[in-house]
Amino acid sequence: MVSCIQLFAEEDWVLEEDTMAKKVKLADIAQRTGVSTVTVSKALTGQKGVSEEMRGRIRRLADEMGYVQPSKERRTGPERSYNIGLLVEESYIDKYDSFYLQMYQKVATKAMDAGCFTLMEVIDRQKEGGYALPRLLREQKVDGIVILGKMPESFLAFLKQQSPLPAVYMDFTDEGQDVDAVVSDSFYGAYQLTNYLFQMGHERIAYVGTLLATSSITDRYLGYVKSMLEHGKKIREDWVIEDRDTASGYIDEVNLLKLPEDMPTAFVCNCDLTAGRMVNKLKEHGYRVPEDVSVVGYDNFIYPGICDVEITTYEVDLGRMAQCAVDVMLEKLQTGEGHVPSIHTVEGHMVIKDSVCAR
């Protein structure tokens, strides 16, 4: 069986296009009409923002030039098929954190089950800062895009402005845009984890995660806050510990992840990767986990070798999230302007391991 899961990189085409006959592109039509490729795309897909006179002119010219929409070429069979682009920032797939690669694989598998193809492009920070349109979009290789993990709001706004394609966000939301998003129940997950620590006799509990770095980190903090307040505990500023640089997104265990002078008995970490590094930090300072200090994480995913303690965590249901993202994308592609965007929250469950000890 030939897999339809394909990795798309800036310098490496999936198909050898120079062996194919040259086809008419949106850019060719745009050059002839003196408008942008976005305007041409909106005119040909029936979207708003183009006058009827210009829409008619563009459509007539497209017919004369022999333009065929890529999506129509892929739907000549009895079933409709789409190409779905997956965009992920490079900081999310470094050698220590392949959680988003696992997410990509789940989405790709669910898309394949639905008869669709997927192509992934890795976005680097320099490209975000320069507002370069991803090649998948620039070369019109896909019908819609799924964005894995939080990217800067300015870059997301740029993508929405430059590309008319439907988009679905995974594992984050953007309050500034009316878009579809699929997220895990970060608030309730962290709430459950904190409640579990109270049940195990802990009352001095800290939170580890840079607030506002991502929407999920902040939502998990709010779940921690809810549990703390319900148990009559005040939120101590010195017990809210940063773990990552907001500019790069990378966890910084050298300059951040600082242990407070007045130590808590437990830490609620925003993800398992941070939890693993916190375990190592505690051991460096002579603390035993879980005998002296307990630690919980989130995701139920950690790169092998990060730490030697199995971390109690809240497992994200990646399969259900991936299925939801594919279902939403197909609905958007088939419904068009009639689709109403919404946030889809997928529940997970706690997984008890070895990083928590009763007090």
mmCIF file of C-alpha atoms in Angstrom:
data_model
loop_
_atom_site.group_PDB
_atom_site.id
_atom_site.type_symbol
_atom_site.label_atom_id
_atom_site.label_comp_id
_atom_site.label_asym_id
_atom_site.label_seq_id
_atom_site.Cartn_x
_atom_site.Cartn_y
_atom_site.Cartn_z
ATOM 1 C CA MET A 1 0.000 0.000 0.000
ATOM 2 C CA VAL A 2 1.379 3.380 -0.965
ATOM 3 C CA SER A 3 1.083 5.926 1.834
ATOM 4 C CA CYS A 4 -0.433 9.308 1.068
ATOM 5 C CA ILE A 5 1.338 10.920 4.035
ATOM 6 C CA GLN A 6 3.978 13.177 2.555
ATOM 7 C CA LEU A 7 6.446 15.604 4.142
ATOM 8 C CA PHE A 8 6.809 18.907 2.323
ATOM 9 C CA ALA A 9 9.983 20.959 2.793
ATOM 10 C CA GLU A 10 10.986 24.295 1.278
ATOM 11 C CA GLU A 11 13.838 22.812 -0.709
ATOM 12 C CA ASP A 12 12.341 19.398 -1.534
ATOM 13 C CA TRP A 13 9.269 19.034 -3.751
ATOM 14 C CA VAL A 14 7.037 16.023 -3.280
ATOM 15 C CA LEU A 15 6.458 15.847 -7.035
ATOM 16 C CA GLU A 16 9.018 16.551 -9.708
ATOM 17 C CA GLU A 17 7.083 19.351 -11.348
ATOM 18 C CA ASP A 18 9.621 20.017 -14.073
ATOM 19 C CA THR A 19 8.584 16.696 -15.615
ATOM 20 C CA MET A 20 4.971 17.845 -15.876
ATOM 21 C CA ALA A 21 3.446 20.089 -18.487
ATOM 22 C CA LYS A 22 3.279 23.712 -17.416
ATOM 23 C CA LYS A 23 -0.163 24.591 -16.080
ATOM 24 C CA VAL A 24 -1.910 27.911 -15.786
ATOM 25 C CA LYS A 25 -1.595 29.280 -12.241
ATOM 26 C CA LEU A 26 -3.456 31.945 -10.324
ATOM 27 C CA ALA A 27 -0.387 34.156 -10.647
ATOM 28 C CA ASP A 28 -0.672 33.975 -14.447
ATOM 29 C CA ILE A 29 -4.273 35.171 -14.329
ATOM 30 C CA ALA A 30 -3.403 37.844 -11.761
ATOM 31 C CA GLN A 31 -0.657 39.204 -14.006
ATOM 32 C CA ARG A 32 -3.042 39.444 -16.951
ATOM 33 C CA THR A 33 -5.762 41.199 -14.933
ATOM 34 C CA GLY A 34 -3.497 43.430 -12.828
ATOM 35 C CA VAL A 35 -4.836 42.205 -9.457
ATOM 36 C CA SER A 36 -3.443 40.037 -6.642
ATOM 37 C CA THR A 37 -3.549 36.248 -6.584
ATOM 38 C CA VAL A 38 -5.793 36.489 -3.500
ATOM 39 C CA THR A 39 -8.351 38.469 -5.519
ATOM 40 C CA VAL A 40 -8.192 35.910 -8.326
ATOM 41 C CA SER A 41 -8.678 33.043 -5.858
ATOM 42 C CA LYS A 42 -11.651 34.764 -4.225
ATOM 43 C CA ALA A 43 -13.235 35.405 -7.616
ATOM 44 C CA LEU A 44 -12.865 31.796 -8.752
ATOM 45 C CA THR A 45 -14.097 30.297 -5.464
ATOM 46 C CA GLY A 46 -17.104 32.592 -5.084
ATOM 47 C CA GLN A 47 -15.900 34.439 -1.998
ATOM 48 C CA LYS A 48 -16.776 37.977 -1.005
ATOM 49 C CA GLY A 49 -14.527 40.984 -1.544
ATOM 50 C CA VAL A 50 -14.564 41.067 -5.360
ATOM 51 C CA SER A 51 -16.897 43.147 -7.519
ATOM 52 C CA GLU A 52 -19.182 41.246 -9.876
ATOM 53 C CA GLU A 53 -17.589 42.975 -12.853
ATOM 54 C CA MET A 54 -14.086 41.874 -11.816
ATOM 55 C CA ARG A 55 -15.319 38.402 -10.854
ATOM 56 C CA GLY A 56 -16.795 37.928 -14.339
ATOM 57 C CA ARG A 57 -13.676 39.238 -16.021
ATOM 58 C CA ILE A 58 -11.424 36.896 -14.042
ATOM 59 C CA ARG A 59 -13.607 33.860 -14.686
ATOM 60 C CA ARG A 60 -13.775 34.531 -18.427
ATOM 61 C CA LEU A 61 -10.007 34.970 -18.606
ATOM 62 C CA ALA A 62 -9.449 31.790 -16.571
ATOM 63 C CA ASP A 63 -11.594 29.835 -19.037
ATOM 64 C CA GLU A 64 -9.765 31.323 -22.006
ATOM 65 C CA MET A 65 -6.375 30.427 -20.529
ATOM 66 C CA GLY A 66 -7.472 26.886 -19.690
ATOM 67 C CA TYR A 67 -7.094 27.225 -15.929
ATOM 68 C CA VAL A 68 -8.257 24.212 -13.892
ATOM 69 C CA GLN A 69 -8.508 24.458 -10.097
ATOM 70 C CA PRO A 70 -6.127 21.919 -8.453
ATOM 71 C CA SER A 71 -8.907 20.639 -6.212
ATOM 72 C CA LYS A 72 -11.093 19.873 -9.233
ATOM 73 C CA GLU A 73 -8.292 17.857 -10.809
ATOM 74 C CA ARG A 74 -8.230 15.678 -7.719
ATOM 75 C CA ARG A 75 -11.991 15.104 -7.708
ATOM 76 C CA THR A 76 -12.531 13.439 -11.065
ATOM 77 C CA GLY A 77 -13.419 10.114 -9.378
ATOM 78 C CA PRO A 78 -16.704 9.162 -7.696
ATOM 79 C CA GLU A 79 -15.498 10.363 -4.270
ATOM 80 C CA ARG A 80 -14.290 13.833 -3.375
ATOM 81 C CA SER A 81 -10.684 14.080 -2.284
ATOM 82 C CA TYR A 82 -8.674 17.009 -0.958
ATOM 83 C CA ASN A 83 -5.083 17.954 -0.248
ATOM 84 C CA ILE A 84 -4.697 19.206 3.325
ATOM 85 C CA GLY A 85 -1.627 21.223 4.295
ATOM 86 C CA LEU A 86 -0.214 20.945 7.820
ATOM 87 C CA LEU A 87 1.880 23.852 9.126
ATOM 88 C CA VAL A 88 4.010 23.503 12.260
ATOM 89 C CA GLU A 89 6.648 25.772 13.753
ATOM 90 C CA GLU A 90 10.168 24.349 13.949
ATOM 91 C CA SER A 91 10.397 24.878 17.721
ATOM 92 C CA TYR A 92 7.631 22.301 18.207
ATOM 93 C CA ILE A 93 9.496 19.459 16.527
ATOM 94 C CA ASP A 94 13.003 19.700 17.955
ATOM 95 C CA LYS A 95 14.797 16.546 19.045
ATOM 96 C CA TYR A 96 13.344 16.693 22.560
ATOM 97 C CA ASP A 97 9.727 17.330 21.698
ATOM 98 C CA SER A 98 8.079 15.296 18.964
ATOM 99 C CA PHE A 99 4.581 15.650 20.440
ATOM 100 C CA TYR A 100 3.526 17.685 17.406
ATOM 101 C CA LEU A 101 5.026 15.146 15.020
ATOM 102 C CA GLN A 102 2.831 12.579 16.741
ATOM 103 C CA MET A 103 -0.105 14.960 16.272
ATOM 104 C CA TYR A 104 0.799 15.325 12.595
ATOM 105 C CA GLN A 105 0.855 11.557 12.161
ATOM 106 C CA LYS A 106 -2.584 11.229 13.743
ATOM 107 C CA VAL A 107 -4.055 13.918 11.483
ATOM 108 C CA ALA A 108 -2.399 12.414 8.412
ATOM 109 C CA THR A 109 -3.784 8.967 9.232
ATOM 110 C CA LYS A 110 -7.323 10.274 9.794
ATOM 111 C CA ALA A 111 -7.093 12.282 6.564
ATOM 112 C CA MET A 112 -5.953 9.192 4.674
ATOM 113 C CA ASP A 113 -8.921 7.261 6.080
ATOM 114 C CA ALA A 114 -11.132 9.988 4.588
ATOM 115 C CA GLY A 115 -9.443 9.664 1.190
ATOM 116 C CA CYS A 116 -7.394 12.859 1.523
ATOM 117 C CA PHE A 117 -3.695 13.590 1.085
ATOM 118 C CA THR A 118 -1.593 15.571 3.559
ATOM 119 C CA LEU A 119 1.578 17.601 3.095
ATOM 120 C CA MET A 120 3.509 19.212 5.935
ATOM 121 C CA GLU A 121 5.669 22.345 5.885
ATOM 122 C CA VAL A 122 7.853 23.411 8.798
ATOM 123 C CA ILE A 123 7.732 27.148 9.519
ATOM 124 C CA ASP A 124 10.795 28.797 11.041
ATOM 125 C CA ARG A 125 10.818 31.941 13.163
ATOM 126 C CA GLN A 126 12.707 33.943 10.542
ATOM 127 C CA LYS A 127 9.992 33.232 8.002
ATOM 128 C CA GLU A 128 7.321 34.284 10.498
ATOM 129 C CA GLY A 129 9.133 37.549 11.178
ATOM 130 C CA GLY A 130 9.475 38.226 7.459
ATOM 131 C CA TYR A 131 5.860 37.290 6.719
ATOM 132 C CA ALA A 132 6.718 34.960 3.863
ATOM 133 C CA LEU A 133 3.741 32.982 2.634
ATOM 134 C CA PRO A 134 4.361 29.233 3.160
ATOM 135 C CA ARG A 135 5.219 27.473 -0.056
ATOM 136 C CA LEU A 136 2.263 25.113 0.246
ATOM 137 C CA LEU A 137 0.015 28.155 -0.064
ATOM 138 C CA ARG A 138 2.160 30.100 -2.480
ATOM 139 C CA GLU A 139 2.233 27.228 -4.952
ATOM 140 C CA GLN A 140 -1.458 26.320 -4.391
ATOM 141 C CA LYS A 141 -0.718 22.751 -3.411
ATOM 142 C CA VAL A 142 -3.528 22.368 -0.885
ATOM 143 C CA ASP A 143 -7.249 22.992 -0.473
ATOM 144 C CA GLY A 144 -7.080 23.855 3.229
ATOM 145 C CA ILE A 145 -4.580 24.131 6.079
ATOM 146 C CA VAL A 146 -4.344 22.755 9.611
ATOM 147 C CA ILE A 147 -1.966 24.706 11.875
ATOM 148 C CA LEU A 148 -0.384 22.598 14.619
ATOM 149 C CA GLY A 149 0.523 24.611 17.697
ATOM 150 C CA LYS A 150 0.433 28.301 18.498
ATOM 151 C CA MET A 151 2.082 30.767 16.116
ATOM 152 C CA PRO A 152 2.372 34.566 16.566
ATOM 153 C CA GLU A 153 -0.962 36.332 16.111
ATOM 154 C CA SER A 154 0.553 38.710 13.569
ATOM 155 C CA PHE A 155 1.645 35.767 11.423
ATOM 156 C CA LEU A 156 -1.760 34.108 11.700
ATOM 157 C CA ALA A 157 -3.440 37.357 10.650
ATOM 158 C CA PHE A 158 -1.031 37.572 7.711
ATOM 159 C CA LEU A 159 -1.930 34.042 6.611
ATOM 160 C CA LYS A 160 -5.637 34.801 6.805
ATOM 161 C CA GLN A 161 -5.190 38.008 4.835
ATOM 162 C CA GLN A 162 -3.031 36.470 2.121
ATOM 163 C CA SER A 163 -4.752 33.109 1.690
ATOM 164 C CA PRO A 164 -8.463 32.465 1.173
ATOM 165 C CA LEU A 165 -8.107 28.787 2.065
ATOM 166 C CA PRO A 166 -10.090 27.361 5.006
ATOM 167 C CA ALA A 167 -8.010 26.838 8.148
ATOM 168 C CA VAL A 168 -8.287 24.814 11.350
ATOM 169 C CA TYR A 169 -6.120 25.489 14.402
ATOM 170 C CA MET A 170 -4.999 22.527 16.544
ATOM 171 C CA ASP A 171 -3.961 22.735 20.195
ATOM 172 C CA PHE A 172 -4.525 26.501 20.403
ATOM 173 C CA THR A 173 -7.050 29.232 19.765
ATOM 174 C CA ASP A 174 -6.782 32.832 18.620
ATOM 175 C CA GLU A 175 -9.221 35.249 20.222
ATOM 176 C CA GLY A 176 -8.492 37.829 17.534
ATOM 177 C CA GLN A 177 -9.857 35.692 14.697
ATOM 178 C CA ASP A 178 -13.153 33.961 14.017
ATOM 179 C CA VAL A 179 -11.753 30.545 13.094
ATOM 180 C CA ASP A 180 -12.200 26.870 13.884
ATOM 181 C CA ALA A 181 -9.961 25.389 16.572
ATOM 182 C CA VAL A 182 -9.577 21.927 18.089
ATOM 183 C CA VAL A 183 -8.098 21.894 21.595
ATOM 184 C CA SER A 184 -7.739 19.531 24.524
ATOM 185 C CA ASP A 185 -9.570 20.409 27.723
ATOM 186 C CA SER A 186 -6.552 22.159 29.261
ATOM 187 C CA PHE A 187 -8.536 23.934 31.951
ATOM 188 C CA TYR A 188 -10.268 20.835 33.303
ATOM 189 C CA GLY A 189 -7.187 18.653 32.870
ATOM 190 C CA ALA A 190 -5.008 20.874 35.069
ATOM 191 C CA TYR A 191 -7.920 21.264 37.486
ATOM 192 C CA GLN A 192 -8.093 17.477 37.859
ATOM 193 C CA LEU A 193 -4.324 17.169 38.323
ATOM 194 C CA THR A 194 -4.288 19.825 41.053
ATOM 195 C CA ASN A 195 -7.275 18.242 42.786
ATOM 196 C CA TYR A 196 -5.437 14.917 42.727
ATOM 197 C CA LEU A 197 -2.466 16.485 44.514
ATOM 198 C CA PHE A 198 -4.796 17.813 47.211
ATOM 199 C CA GLN A 199 -6.311 14.330 47.538
ATOM 200 C CA MET A 200 -2.792 12.986 48.072
ATOM 201 C CA GLY A 201 -2.327 15.403 50.987
ATOM 202 C CA HIS A 202 -0.457 18.242 49.265
ATOM 203 C CA GLU A 203 -1.382 21.819 50.091
ATOM 204 C CA ARG A 204 1.748 23.709 49.016
ATOM 205 C CA ILE A 205 1.440 23.434 45.228
ATOM 206 C CA ALA A 206 3.240 25.495 42.554
ATOM 207 C CA TYR A 207 2.538 25.920 38.840
ATOM 208 C CA VAL A 208 5.255 25.698 36.165
ATOM 209 C CA GLY A 209 4.630 27.396 32.823
ATOM 210 C CA THR A 210 5.206 30.792 31.212
ATOM 211 C CA LEU A 211 1.813 32.486 31.273
ATOM 212 C CA LEU A 212 0.494 33.785 27.926
ATOM 213 C CA ALA A 213 3.230 31.931 26.017
ATOM 214 C CA THR A 214 0.429 29.786 24.582
ATOM 215 C CA SER A 215 -3.304 29.640 25.195
ATOM 216 C CA SER A 216 -3.019 26.057 26.494
ATOM 217 C CA ILE A 217 -0.385 26.999 29.111
ATOM 218 C CA THR A 218 -2.606 29.834 30.323
ATOM 219 C CA ASP A 219 -5.742 27.660 30.367
ATOM 220 C CA ARG A 220 -3.909 25.026 32.414
ATOM 221 C CA TYR A 221 -2.811 27.710 34.848
ATOM 222 C CA LEU A 222 -6.446 28.802 35.228
ATOM 223 C CA GLY A 223 -7.454 25.211 35.994
ATOM 224 C CA TYR A 224 -4.746 25.132 38.672
ATOM 225 C CA VAL A 225 -6.027 28.446 40.070
ATOM 226 C CA LYS A 226 -9.606 27.144 40.283
ATOM 227 C CA SER A 227 -8.517 24.120 42.316
ATOM 228 C CA MET A 228 -6.296 26.211 44.585
ATOM 229 C CA LEU A 229 -9.076 28.710 45.316
ATOM 230 C CA GLU A 230 -11.620 25.970 45.956
ATOM 231 C CA HIS A 231 -9.236 24.546 48.552
ATOM 232 C CA GLY A 232 -8.828 27.929 50.223
ATOM 233 C CA LYS A 233 -5.267 28.534 48.997
ATOM 234 C CA LYS A 234 -3.889 31.850 47.770
ATOM 235 C CA ILE A 235 -1.891 32.036 44.562
ATOM 236 C CA ARG A 236 1.696 32.863 45.426
ATOM 237 C CA GLU A 237 3.636 34.816 42.829
ATOM 238 C CA ASP A 238 6.880 33.000 43.674
ATOM 239 C CA TRP A 239 5.133 29.679 43.013
ATOM 240 C CA VAL A 240 4.233 30.542 39.417
ATOM 241 C CA ILE A 241 7.445 29.568 37.624
ATOM 242 C CA GLU A 242 8.361 30.399 34.026
ATOM 243 C CA ASP A 243 9.659 27.565 31.876
ATOM 244 C CA ARG A 244 10.174 28.942 28.367
ATOM 245 C CA ASP A 245 11.293 31.957 26.368
ATOM 246 C CA THR A 246 8.274 33.628 24.777
ATOM 247 C CA ALA A 247 10.240 34.817 21.733
ATOM 248 C CA SER A 248 11.643 31.432 20.690
ATOM 249 C CA GLY A 249 9.147 29.145 22.393
ATOM 250 C CA TYR A 250 11.960 26.914 23.677
ATOM 251 C CA ILE A 251 12.048 25.640 27.254
ATOM 252 C CA ASP A 252 15.008 27.235 29.029
ATOM 253 C CA GLU A 253 16.111 25.120 31.998
ATOM 254 C CA VAL A 254 19.252 27.225 32.534
ATOM 255 C CA ASN A 255 17.829 30.740 32.899
ATOM 256 C CA LEU A 256 14.270 29.767 33.808
ATOM 257 C CA LEU A 257 12.765 26.838 35.759
ATOM 258 C CA LYS A 258 14.088 28.438 38.950
ATOM 259 C CA LEU A 259 13.249 26.689 42.216
ATOM 260 C CA PRO A 260 11.689 29.050 44.795
ATOM 261 C CA GLU A 261 13.463 29.678 48.105
ATOM 262 C CA ASP A 262 10.364 28.573 50.029
ATOM 263 C CA MET A 263 9.799 25.189 48.417
ATOM 264 C CA PRO A 264 6.338 23.730 47.695
ATOM 265 C CA THR A 265 5.698 20.014 48.092
ATOM 266 C CA ALA A 266 4.337 19.587 44.550
ATOM 267 C CA PHE A 267 4.552 21.123 41.075
ATOM 268 C CA VAL A 268 1.835 21.198 38.417
ATOM 269 C CA CYS A 269 3.728 21.453 35.104
ATOM 270 C CA ASN A 270 2.109 22.640 31.871
ATOM 271 C CA CYS A 271 3.477 19.682 29.869
ATOM 272 C CA ASP A 272 5.383 16.451 30.410
ATOM 273 C CA LEU A 273 8.532 17.841 28.803
ATOM 274 C CA THR A 274 8.645 20.641 31.381
ATOM 275 C CA ALA A 275 7.781 18.128 34.114
ATOM 276 C CA GLY A 276 10.711 15.917 33.105
ATOM 277 C CA ARG A 277 13.121 18.804 33.177
ATOM 278 C CA MET A 278 11.742 19.936 36.530
ATOM 279 C CA VAL A 279 12.399 16.450 37.889
ATOM 280 C CA ASN A 280 16.024 16.757 36.780
ATOM 281 C CA LYS A 281 16.301 20.243 38.282
ATOM 282 C CA LEU A 282 14.972 18.988 41.612
ATOM 283 C CA LYS A 283 17.448 16.108 41.652
ATOM 284 C CA GLU A 284 20.309 18.502 40.907
ATOM 285 C CA HIS A 285 19.347 20.370 44.083
ATOM 286 C CA GLY A 286 19.195 17.220 46.186
ATOM 287 C CA TYR A 287 15.450 16.578 46.160
ATOM 288 C CA ARG A 288 13.999 13.115 45.535
ATOM 289 C CA VAL A 289 10.949 12.683 43.287
ATOM 290 C CA PRO A 290 8.428 11.720 44.524
ATOM 291 C CA GLU A 291 9.667 11.071 48.088
ATOM 292 C CA ASP A 292 10.473 14.748 48.803
ATOM 293 C CA VAL A 293 8.625 16.610 46.038
ATOM 294 C CA SER A 294 5.827 15.456 43.716
ATOM 295 C CA VAL A 295 5.503 16.468 40.069
ATOM 296 C CA VAL A 296 2.643 16.139 37.561
ATOM 297 C CA GLY A 297 2.621 16.955 33.845
ATOM 298 C CA TYR A 298 0.276 17.152 30.883
ATOM 299 C CA ASP A 299 0.056 15.354 27.479
ATOM 300 C CA ASN A 300 1.214 11.831 28.486
ATOM 301 C CA PHE A 301 4.050 12.217 26.036
ATOM 302 C CA ILE A 302 7.728 12.735 26.778
ATOM 303 C CA TYR A 303 10.792 12.065 24.677
ATOM 304 C CA PRO A 304 12.631 8.952 25.979
ATOM 305 C CA GLY A 305 15.598 9.700 28.209
ATOM 306 C CA ILE A 306 14.490 13.121 29.476
ATOM 307 C CA CYS A 307 14.148 11.807 33.025
ATOM 308 C CA ASP A 308 14.049 8.471 34.857
ATOM 309 C CA VAL A 309 10.712 8.986 36.641
ATOM 310 C CA GLU A 310 7.377 7.983 35.111
ATOM 311 C CA ILE A 311 5.293 11.166 35.345
ATOM 312 C CA THR A 312 1.669 11.290 36.476
ATOM 313 C CA THR A 313 -0.114 13.262 33.769
ATOM 314 C CA TYR A 314 -3.277 14.139 31.871
ATOM 315 C CA GLU A 315 -3.373 12.310 28.547
ATOM 316 C CA VAL A 316 -4.445 14.240 25.462
ATOM 317 C CA ASP A 317 -6.689 12.202 23.169
ATOM 318 C CA LEU A 318 -4.779 12.903 19.958
ATOM 319 C CA GLY A 319 -6.841 10.449 17.955
ATOM 320 C CA ARG A 320 -10.119 12.217 18.722
ATOM 321 C CA MET A 321 -8.531 15.634 18.216
ATOM 322 C CA ALA A 322 -7.182 14.567 14.825
ATOM 323 C CA GLN A 323 -10.512 13.099 13.765
ATOM 324 C CA CYS A 324 -12.285 16.286 14.821
ATOM 325 C CA ALA A 325 -9.823 18.458 12.872
ATOM 326 C CA VAL A 326 -10.286 16.396 9.696
ATOM 327 C CA ASP A 327 -14.084 16.370 10.079
ATOM 328 C CA VAL A 328 -14.169 20.133 10.557
ATOM 329 C CA MET A 329 -11.874 20.711 7.578
ATOM 330 C CA LEU A 330 -14.031 18.533 5.308
ATOM 331 C CA GLU A 331 -17.153 20.350 6.462
ATOM 332 C CA LYS A 332 -15.529 23.710 5.743
ATOM 333 C CA LEU A 333 -14.429 22.581 2.280
ATOM 334 C CA GLN A 334 -17.833 21.176 1.403
ATOM 335 C CA THR A 335 -19.989 23.870 3.007
ATOM 336 C CA GLY A 336 -18.009 26.968 2.042
ATOM 337 C CA GLU A 337 -19.386 30.248 3.327
ATOM 338 C CA GLY A 338 -22.246 28.464 5.084
ATOM 339 C CA HIS A 339 -19.888 27.039 7.722
ATOM 340 C CA VAL A 340 -19.948 28.683 11.173
ATOM 341 C CA PRO A 341 -16.535 28.593 12.948
ATOM 342 C CA SER A 342 -16.343 27.293 16.517
ATOM 343 C CA ILE A 343 -13.938 25.949 19.149
ATOM 344 C CA HIS A 344 -14.046 22.175 19.612
ATOM 345 C CA THR A 345 -12.839 20.903 23.002
ATOM 346 C CA VAL A 346 -11.773 17.264 23.333
ATOM 347 C CA GLU A 347 -11.542 15.714 26.799
ATOM 348 C CA GLY A 348 -8.663 13.515 27.906
ATOM 349 C CA HIS A 349 -8.052 11.535 31.104
ATOM 350 C CA MET A 350 -5.602 11.278 33.981
ATOM 351 C CA VAL A 351 -2.850 8.664 33.959
ATOM 352 C CA ILE A 352 -1.425 7.818 37.390
ATOM 353 C CA LYS A 353 2.276 6.892 37.351
ATOM 354 C CA ASP A 354 5.193 7.231 39.779
ATOM 355 C CA SER A 355 5.876 10.951 40.294
ATOM 356 C CA VAL A 356 3.436 11.650 43.147
ATOM 357 C CA CYS A 357 3.766 10.554 46.774
ATOM 358 C CA ALA A 358 1.187 10.996 49.533
ATOM 359 C CA ARG A 359 2.013 13.506 52.268
#
